CSV table of C-alpha atoms in Angstrom, one decimal:
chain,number,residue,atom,x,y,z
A,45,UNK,CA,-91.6,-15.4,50.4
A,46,UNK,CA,-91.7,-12.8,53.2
A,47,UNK,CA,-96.2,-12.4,52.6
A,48,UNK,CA,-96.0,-8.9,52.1
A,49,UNK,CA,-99.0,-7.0,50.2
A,50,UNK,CA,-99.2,-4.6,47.7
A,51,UNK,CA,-100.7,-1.1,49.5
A,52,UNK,CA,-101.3,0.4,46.3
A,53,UNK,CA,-100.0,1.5,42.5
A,54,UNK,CA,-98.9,5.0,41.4
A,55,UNK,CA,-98.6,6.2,38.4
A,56,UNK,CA,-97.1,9.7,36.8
A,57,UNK,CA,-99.5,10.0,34.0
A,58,UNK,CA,-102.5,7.3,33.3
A,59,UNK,CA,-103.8,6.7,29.6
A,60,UNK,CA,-107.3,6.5,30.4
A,61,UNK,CA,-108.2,4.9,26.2
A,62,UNK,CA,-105.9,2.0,27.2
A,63,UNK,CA,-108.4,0.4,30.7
A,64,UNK,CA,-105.8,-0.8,32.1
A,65,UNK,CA,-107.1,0.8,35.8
A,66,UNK,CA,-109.7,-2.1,35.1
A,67,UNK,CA,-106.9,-5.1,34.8
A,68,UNK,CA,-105.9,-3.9,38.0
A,69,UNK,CA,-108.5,-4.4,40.3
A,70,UNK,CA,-108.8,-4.4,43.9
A,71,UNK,CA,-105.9,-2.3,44.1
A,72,UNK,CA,-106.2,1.1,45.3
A,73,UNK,CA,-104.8,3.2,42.3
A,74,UNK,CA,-103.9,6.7,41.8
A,75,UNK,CA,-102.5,8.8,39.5
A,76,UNK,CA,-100.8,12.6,38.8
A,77,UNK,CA,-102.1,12.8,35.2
A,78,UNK,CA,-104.8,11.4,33.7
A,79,UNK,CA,-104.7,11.7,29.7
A,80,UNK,CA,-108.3,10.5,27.6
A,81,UNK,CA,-108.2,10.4,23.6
């Protein structure tokens, strides 16, 4: 492997109901859209 790193995620539109920014943490995340139910 070449040890790159991820910098970050992006996402168009986040689902906010399904806590999925909490199975991705320590990643800097950002989204457009965030969408609560």
């Amino acid at each position: 492997m070449l040890g790159g790193k991820v910098a970050g995620l992006a996402f168009v539109i986040e689902l906010e109901f399904l806590k999925g920014r909490s199975r991705l943490n320590g990643y800097d995340v950002f989204s457009l859209l965030k969408y609560e139910s």
